[in-house]
Coordinates of C-alpha atoms in Angstrom, one line a residue:
X5 CA 45.1 71.8 85.3
X6 CA 44.4 75.3 86.6
X7 CA 46.5 76.8 83.7
X8 CA 44.5 74.7 81.2
X9 CA 41.2 76.0 82.7
X10 CA 42.4 79.6 82.5
X11 CA 43.5 79.1 78.9
X12 CA 40.1 77.7 78.0
X13 CA 38.3 80.6 79.7
X14 CA 40.5 83.2 77.9
X15 CA 39.9 81.4 74.6
X16 CA 36.1 81.5 75.1
X17 CA 36.2 85.2 75.9
X18 CA 38.4 86.1 72.9
X19 CA 36.3 84.2 70.4
X20 CA 33.1 85.7 71.9
X21 CA 34.6 89.2 71.4
X22 CA 35.5 88.2 67.8
X23 CA 31.9 87.2 67.3
X24 CA 30.6 90.5 68.8
X25 CA 32.8 92.7 66.5
X26 CA 32.0 90.7 63.4
X27 CA 28.3 90.8 64.2
X28 CA 28.4 94.6 64.4
X29 CA 29.3 94.8 60.7
X30 CA 27.2 91.9 59.6
X31 CA 24.0 93.3 61.2
X32 CA 24.6 96.6 59.5
X33 CA 25.3 95.1 56.1
X34 CA 22.4 92.6 56.3
X35 CA 20.0 95.5 56.9
X36 CA 21.5 98.0 54.4
X37 CA 23.4 96.1 51.7
X38 CA 20.6 94.9 49.4
X39 CA 18.5 98.1 49.7
X40 CA 21.6 100.2 49.0
X41 CA 22.8 98.3 46.0
X42 CA 19.1 98.4 44.8
X43 CA 19.3 102.2 45.1
X44 CA 22.5 102.1 43.1
X45 CA 20.7 100.5 40.2
X46 CA 21.6 96.8 40.6
X47 CA 19.0 94.4 39.4
X48 CA 17.6 91.7 41.7
X49 CA 19.3 88.9 39.6
X50 CA 22.6 90.7 39.7
X51 CA 22.6 91.1 43.5
X52 CA 21.4 87.5 44.0
X53 CA 24.0 86.1 41.6
X54 CA 26.8 87.9 43.4
X55 CA 25.6 86.6 46.8
X56 CA 25.3 83.1 45.3
X57 CA 28.8 83.3 43.9
X58 CA 30.1 84.3 47.3
X59 CA 28.3 81.4 49.1
X60 CA 29.7 79.0 46.5
X61 CA 33.2 80.3 47.1
X62 CA 32.6 79.9 50.9
X63 CA 31.6 76.3 50.3
X64 CA 34.9 75.3 48.7
X65 CA 37.0 77.2 51.2
X66 CA 35.1 75.9 54.2
X67 CA 35.7 72.3 53.1
X68 CA 39.5 73.1 52.8
X69 CA 39.7 74.9 56.1
X70 CA 37.8 72.2 57.9
X71 CA 40.2 69.6 56.6
X72 CA 43.3 71.7 57.6
X73 CA 41.9 72.6 61.0
X74 CA 42.8 69.1 62.3
X75 CA 46.4 69.5 61.0
X76 CA 47.3 73.2 61.2
X77 CA 47.0 75.6 64.1
X78 CA 43.3 76.8 63.8
X79 CA 44.4 80.2 65.3
X80 CA 46.4 80.9 62.2
X81 CA 43.5 80.0 59.9
X82 CA 41.2 82.4 61.8
X83 CA 43.8 85.2 61.5
X84 CA 44.1 84.6 57.7
X85 CA 40.4 85.2 57.3
X86 CA 40.7 88.5 59.2
X87 CA 43.7 89.6 57.0
X88 CA 41.7 88.9 53.8
X89 CA 38.8 91.0 55.2
X90 CA 41.1 93.9 55.9
X91 CA 42.5 93.6 52.3
X92 CA 39.1 93.5 50.6
X93 CA 37.7 96.4 52.7
X94 CA 40.8 98.5 51.9
X95 CA 40.4 97.9 48.2
X96 CA 36.8 99.1 48.1
X97 CA 37.4 102.0 50.4
X98 CA 40.2 103.3 48.2
X99 CA 38.7 102.4 44.8
X100 CA 34.9 102.0 45.2
X101 CA 33.5 100.1 42.1
X102 CA 31.3 97.1 41.3
X103 CA 34.5 95.0 41.0
X104 CA 35.9 95.9 44.4
X105 CA 32.5 95.5 46.0
X106 CA 32.4 92.0 44.5
X107 CA 35.8 91.2 46.0
X108 CA 34.6 92.4 49.4
X109 CA 31.5 90.1 49.2
X110 CA 33.7 87.2 48.1
X111 CA 36.5 87.6 50.6
X112 CA 34.7 89.2 53.6
X113 CA 31.2 88.0 53.1
X114 CA 29.8 91.5 53.1
X115 CA 26.1 91.4 53.1
X116 CA 25.6 87.6 53.5
X117 CA 27.4 86.4 56.6
X118 CA 25.5 86.4 60.0
X119 CA 25.7 85.5 63.7
X120 CA 29.2 87.0 63.9
X121 CA 30.5 83.9 62.0
X122 CA 33.9 84.1 60.3
X123 CA 32.4 82.5 57.2
X124 CA 34.5 79.7 55.7
X125 CA 37.0 80.0 58.6
X126 CA 34.3 78.9 61.1
X127 CA 35.6 75.3 61.2
X128 CA 38.8 76.7 62.8
X129 CA 36.8 78.6 65.4
X130 CA 34.6 75.5 66.1
X131 CA 37.8 73.3 66.4
X132 CA 39.3 75.6 69.0
X133 CA 36.0 75.8 71.0
X134 CA 35.4 72.1 70.9
X135 CA 38.9 71.2 72.1
X136 CA 39.0 73.7 74.9
X137 CA 35.4 73.2 76.2
X138 CA 35.3 71.4 79.5
X139 CA 33.3 68.1 79.6
X140 CA 29.6 68.8 79.5
X141 CA 30.0 72.5 78.7
X142 CA 30.0 72.3 74.9
X143 CA 26.3 73.4 74.4
X144 CA 26.7 76.3 76.9
X145 CA 29.9 77.6 75.4
X146 CA 28.6 77.4 71.8
X147 CA 25.3 79.0 72.7
X148 CA 27.0 81.9 74.5
X149 CA 29.3 82.4 71.5
X150 CA 26.2 82.7 69.3
X151 CA 24.7 85.1 71.8
X152 CA 27.6 87.6 71.4
X153 CA 27.4 87.4 67.6
X154 CA 23.7 88.1 67.6
X155 CA 24.1 90.9 70.1
X156 CA 26.6 92.5 67.7
X157 CA 24.2 92.0 64.8
X158 CA 21.4 93.8 66.8
X159 CA 23.7 96.8 67.5
X160 CA 24.8 96.9 63.8
X161 CA 21.2 96.8 62.5
X162 CA 20.3 99.6 64.9
X163 CA 23.3 101.6 63.5
X164 CA 21.8 101.0 60.0
X165 CA 18.5 102.4 61.2
X166 CA 20.3 105.6 62.4
X167 CA 22.2 106.1 59.2
X168 CA 20.9 109.3 57.5
X169 CA 18.2 108.6 55.0
X170 CA 19.6 111.3 52.7
X171 CA 23.1 109.7 52.7
X172 CA 24.2 108.4 49.3
X173 CA 24.3 104.6 49.2
X174 CA 27.9 104.7 48.1
X175 CA 28.8 106.7 51.2
X176 CA 27.1 104.2 53.4
X177 CA 29.0 101.3 51.7
X178 CA 32.3 103.1 52.1
X179 CA 31.6 103.6 55.8
X180 CA 30.8 99.9 56.1
X181 CA 34.2 99.0 54.5
X182 CA 36.0 101.4 56.9
X183 CA 34.3 99.6 59.8
X184 CA 35.3 96.3 58.3
X185 CA 38.9 97.3 58.3
X186 CA 38.9 98.6 61.8
X187 CA 37.0 95.7 63.4
X188 CA 39.1 93.0 61.5
X189 CA 42.3 94.7 62.9
X190 CA 40.8 94.5 66.4
X191 CA 40.0 90.9 65.9
X192 CA 43.6 90.2 64.7
X193 CA 45.0 91.8 67.9
X194 CA 42.6 89.7 70.0
X195 CA 43.5 86.4 68.2
X196 CA 47.2 87.1 68.9
X197 CA 46.4 86.6 72.6
X198 CA 45.1 83.1 72.0
X199 CA 47.3 80.3 73.3
X200 CA 49.4 78.9 70.4
X201 CA 48.6 75.4 71.4
X202 CA 45.4 75.3 73.5
X203 CA 44.7 72.4 75.8
X204 CA 43.3 69.5 73.9
X205 CA 45.0 70.3 70.6
X206 CA 45.9 67.4 68.4
X207 CA 49.1 66.8 66.3
X208 CA 49.0 65.1 63.0
X209 CA 50.5 62.0 64.6
X210 CA 47.8 62.1 67.3
X211 CA 45.2 62.3 64.5
X212 CA 46.6 59.2 62.9
X213 CA 46.5 57.3 66.2
X214 CA 42.9 58.2 66.7
X215 CA 41.9 55.9 63.9
X216 CA 39.4 56.2 61.1
X217 CA 35.9 57.4 61.6
X218 CA 33.7 54.7 63.1
X219 CA 30.5 53.5 61.3
X220 CA 28.5 55.4 63.9
X221 CA 30.4 58.6 63.2
X222 CA 29.9 58.1 59.4
X223 CA 26.2 57.8 59.9
X224 CA 26.1 60.9 62.2
X225 CA 28.0 63.0 59.6
X226 CA 25.8 61.7 56.8
X227 CA 22.7 63.0 58.7
X228 CA 24.5 66.3 59.4
X229 CA 25.2 66.8 55.7
X230 CA 21.7 65.7 54.5
X231 CA 20.0 67.9 57.0
X232 CA 22.2 70.9 56.2
X233 CA 21.7 70.7 52.5
X234 CA 18.0 71.3 52.9
X235 CA 18.5 73.7 55.8
X236 CA 21.0 75.8 53.7
X237 CA 18.7 75.9 50.7
X238 CA 15.9 77.1 53.0
X239 CA 18.1 79.9 54.4
X240 CA 19.5 80.8 51.0
X241 CA 16.0 81.3 49.4
X242 CA 14.6 83.3 52.3
X243 CA 16.9 84.7 55.0
X244 CA 19.7 85.9 52.7
X245 CA 17.3 88.1 50.7
X246 CA 14.7 89.0 53.3
X247 CA 15.6 92.7 53.4
X248 CA 15.0 92.9 49.6
X249 CA 11.7 91.2 50.1
X250 CA 10.5 94.0 52.4
X251 CA 11.4 96.5 49.7
X252 CA 9.5 94.6 47.0
X253 CA 6.4 93.7 48.9
X254 CA 5.9 96.7 51.2
X255 CA 8.3 99.4 49.8
X256 CA 10.0 99.5 53.2
X257 CA 12.7 102.1 53.7
X258 CA 16.2 101.1 54.9
X259 CA 15.4 102.6 58.3
X260 CA 12.2 100.5 58.7
X261 CA 14.0 97.4 57.6
X262 CA 16.9 98.0 59.9
X263 CA 14.7 98.5 62.9
X264 CA 12.8 95.3 62.2
X265 CA 15.9 93.3 61.8
X266 CA 17.6 94.9 64.8
X267 CA 14.7 93.9 67.1
X268 CA 14.8 90.4 65.6
X269 CA 18.5 90.0 66.3
X270 CA 18.2 91.4 69.8
X271 CA 15.4 88.9 70.6
X272 CA 17.6 86.1 69.0
X273 CA 20.5 87.1 71.2
X274 CA 18.4 86.9 74.4
X275 CA 17.1 83.5 73.4
X276 CA 20.6 82.2 72.5
X277 CA 21.7 83.2 76.0
X278 CA 18.7 81.4 77.6
X279 CA 19.3 78.3 75.5
X280 CA 22.9 78.1 76.7
X281 CA 21.8 78.0 80.3
X282 CA 19.1 75.4 79.9
X283 CA 19.6 72.0 81.6
X284 CA 21.0 69.4 79.1
X285 CA 17.8 67.3 79.2
X286 CA 15.8 70.3 77.7
X287 CA 18.2 71.3 74.9
X288 CA 17.1 68.6 72.4
X289 CA 13.4 69.4 73.0
X290 CA 13.9 73.2 72.8
X291 CA 16.0 72.9 69.6
X292 CA 13.3 70.8 67.8
X293 CA 10.6 73.1 69.0
X294 CA 12.5 76.2 67.7
X295 CA 13.0 74.6 64.3
X296 CA 9.3 73.9 64.1
X297 CA 8.6 77.6 65.1
X298 CA 11.0 78.7 62.3
X299 CA 9.1 76.5 59.8
X300 CA 5.8 78.1 60.9
X301 CA 7.1 81.6 60.6
X302 CA 8.4 81.2 57.1
X303 CA 5.3 79.3 56.0
X304 CA 3.0 82.1 57.1
X305 CA 5.2 85.0 55.9
X306 CA 3.9 85.1 52.2
X307 CA 0.4 85.8 53.5
X308 CA 1.3 88.7 55.7
X309 CA -0.7 91.9 54.9
X310 CA 1.5 94.6 56.5
X311 CA 5.1 95.5 57.1
X312 CA 4.7 95.0 60.9
X313 CA 2.9 91.7 60.7
X314 CA 5.6 90.5 58.3
X315 CA 8.1 91.9 60.8
X316 CA 6.7 89.7 63.6
X317 CA 6.8 86.6 61.5
X318 CA 10.3 87.4 60.4
X319 CA 11.3 87.9 64.0
X320 CA 9.9 84.4 64.8
X321 CA 11.8 83.0 61.9
X322 CA 15.1 84.7 62.7
X323 CA 14.9 83.8 66.4
X324 CA 14.2 80.1 65.6
X325 CA 17.0 79.8 63.0
X326 CA 19.8 81.9 64.5
X327 CA 19.4 81.6 68.3
X328 CA 19.9 77.8 68.4
X329 CA 22.9 78.1 66.0
X330 CA 25.3 77.3 68.9
X331 CA 23.3 74.2 69.8
X332 CA 23.5 73.0 66.2
X333 CA 27.3 73.5 66.2
X334 CA 27.7 71.7 69.5
X335 CA 25.5 68.9 68.2
X336 CA 27.9 68.5 65.2
X337 CA 30.9 68.7 67.5
X338 CA 29.5 66.0 69.7
X339 CA 28.8 63.7 66.8
X340 CA 32.5 62.7 66.5
X341 CA 35.6 62.5 68.6
X342 CA 37.5 65.7 69.4
X343 CA 40.3 64.7 67.1
X344 CA 37.9 64.8 64.2
X345 CA 36.2 68.1 65.2
X346 CA 37.8 70.1 62.4
X347 CA 36.7 67.7 59.7
X348 CA 33.1 67.4 61.1
X349 CA 33.0 71.3 61.3
X350 CA 34.2 71.5 57.7
X351 CA 31.5 69.1 56.5
X352 CA 28.9 71.0 58.6
X353 CA 29.6 74.5 57.3
X354 CA 30.4 73.5 53.7
X355 CA 27.2 71.4 53.4
X356 CA 25.3 74.5 54.7
X357 CA 26.9 76.6 52.0
X358 CA 26.6 74.2 49.1
X359 CA 22.9 74.5 48.3
X360 CA 22.5 77.8 50.2
X361 CA 24.6 79.3 47.4
X362 CA 21.8 78.6 44.9
X363 CA 19.2 80.2 47.1
X364 CA 19.7 83.9 46.3
X365 CA 20.0 83.2 42.5
X366 CA 16.8 81.2 42.5
X367 CA 15.0 83.8 44.6
X368 CA 16.1 86.6 42.3
X369 CA 14.8 84.7 39.3
X370 CA 11.4 84.2 41.0
X371 CA 11.2 87.8 42.0
X372 CA 12.0 89.0 38.5
X373 CA 9.1 86.9 37.4
X374 CA 6.9 88.8 40.0
X375 CA 6.4 85.6 42.1
X376 CA 7.4 87.1 45.4
X377 CA 5.9 84.4 47.6
X378 CA 7.2 81.3 45.8
X379 CA 10.7 81.3 47.3
X380 CA 9.3 81.6 50.8
X381 CA 6.9 78.6 50.2
X382 CA 9.8 76.5 48.9
X383 CA 11.9 77.6 51.9
X384 CA 9.3 76.2 54.2
X385 CA 9.2 72.9 52.4
X386 CA 13.0 72.5 52.5
X387 CA 13.0 73.5 56.2
X388 CA 10.5 70.7 56.9
X389 CA 12.7 68.0 55.4
X390 CA 15.7 69.4 57.3
X391 CA 13.8 69.2 60.6
X392 CA 12.8 65.6 60.0
X393 CA 16.5 64.6 59.5
X394 CA 17.7 66.7 62.4
X395 CA 15.4 64.8 64.8
X396 CA 17.1 61.6 63.8
X397 CA 20.6 63.1 64.4
X398 CA 19.6 64.3 67.9
X399 CA 18.2 60.9 68.8
X400 CA 21.5 59.3 67.8
X401 CA 23.8 61.7 69.5
X402 CA 21.8 61.7 72.8
X403 CA 21.6 57.9 73.0
X404 CA 23.4 56.0 75.8
X405 CA 25.6 54.3 73.2
X406 CA 26.9 57.6 71.9
X407 CA 27.6 59.0 75.4
X408 CA 29.4 55.9 76.5
X409 CA 31.5 55.8 73.3
X410 CA 35.2 56.5 74.3
X411 CA 37.0 59.5 72.8
X412 CA 40.0 57.5 71.8
X413 CA 39.0 54.8 69.3
X414 CA 41.9 53.0 67.8
X415 CA 41.9 51.4 64.3
X416 CA 41.6 48.0 66.1
X417 CA 38.4 49.1 67.8
X418 CA 36.8 50.0 64.5
X419 CA 36.9 46.4 63.3
X420 CA 33.9 44.1 63.5
X421 CA 33.5 41.5 66.3
X422 CA 34.7 38.6 64.1
X423 CA 38.0 40.4 63.3
X424 CA 38.5 41.5 66.9
X425 CA 37.9 37.9 68.2
X426 CA 40.3 36.5 65.6
X427 CA 43.0 39.0 66.6
X428 CA 42.6 38.2 70.3
X429 CA 42.9 34.4 69.6
X430 CA 46.1 35.1 67.6
X431 CA 47.6 37.1 70.4
X432 CA 46.7 34.3 73.0
X433 CA 48.4 31.7 70.8
X434 CA 45.1 29.8 70.1

């Protein structure tokens, strides 16, 4: 028992360190990538199309990884993602070109991933965390994991602010790829220290014994997917391109944009830490309140009159969307039994990516038409629908029936009362 507890603690620390190191690069790239490719002569539509293509690839791979995370060691899946990041970063560093940059965006998520997330490999990370989290600790552990990713993003964005203004954008991008190679190698070394079979891992045979998804789990996952489709589209139309919006509307410099985003990520990290330590009874209320705050922030953003007022609204939006990311992941993990955590995580992340992939492309189209506020207004509308659906999911997962539902549900238990009664009569000889 003590050994399992120690393994769980070591796993939590390693995955948090992974998030921190990924966040360093993601914060730097989110602040610098779009302004730098703009300086290299890329059009808005070209940049948006490439980000959309990357998100679409993430969608397909996320669904596959989520499905395999219940059957293959999730540790190996996470390491595969880091190896691909090293390969794509090396290609661009040795042969910088639009093609190699596109490969880095597709394989490593350069410029579009956030929160220290491993992108399409996130279901494997969530599977490990949900299976090694002690009872009642899921929300805290997921929130603290998000805290470390956001802390890394804040530090990375501050580094983008300190990058020399006179530096050629290509030099900045090559530096980012060198950092990608180094940090991914560090993450691989850390992942090698994870237990090969953490406490709570499920074999394929154990997965079969757990039975099919219950009708309640089906409904929970349907709400997850429905909410995420609108949530992802809202994020794709606003958050993924926000640094470019500052360039278009206020002609902000990379240093100004980096400083604004760095402060936003730093505030988000502090809030994520606070959320993880809240009593359980306050988590649902705080999550709904933050989603509402994010909706208000994005709705007011088009009417901002200065770079700094827009920065404050953006900070409100980023804090409200990114800080409770761990709570959202824990909510999904708690919507099904642990044996199905990989599949639920795959559905969660892939549904976020599906319509999110269309966001940058649509935003680029509107901006090319000089309609800079339209994507933000649409983002607010989609966010409102997502919030409405999320409230229903929270009510279902926090109900007494859900808490009392046993983790081990056999195929026999998933049958209706008539079938169960008939089976019991047969076994009694009546």
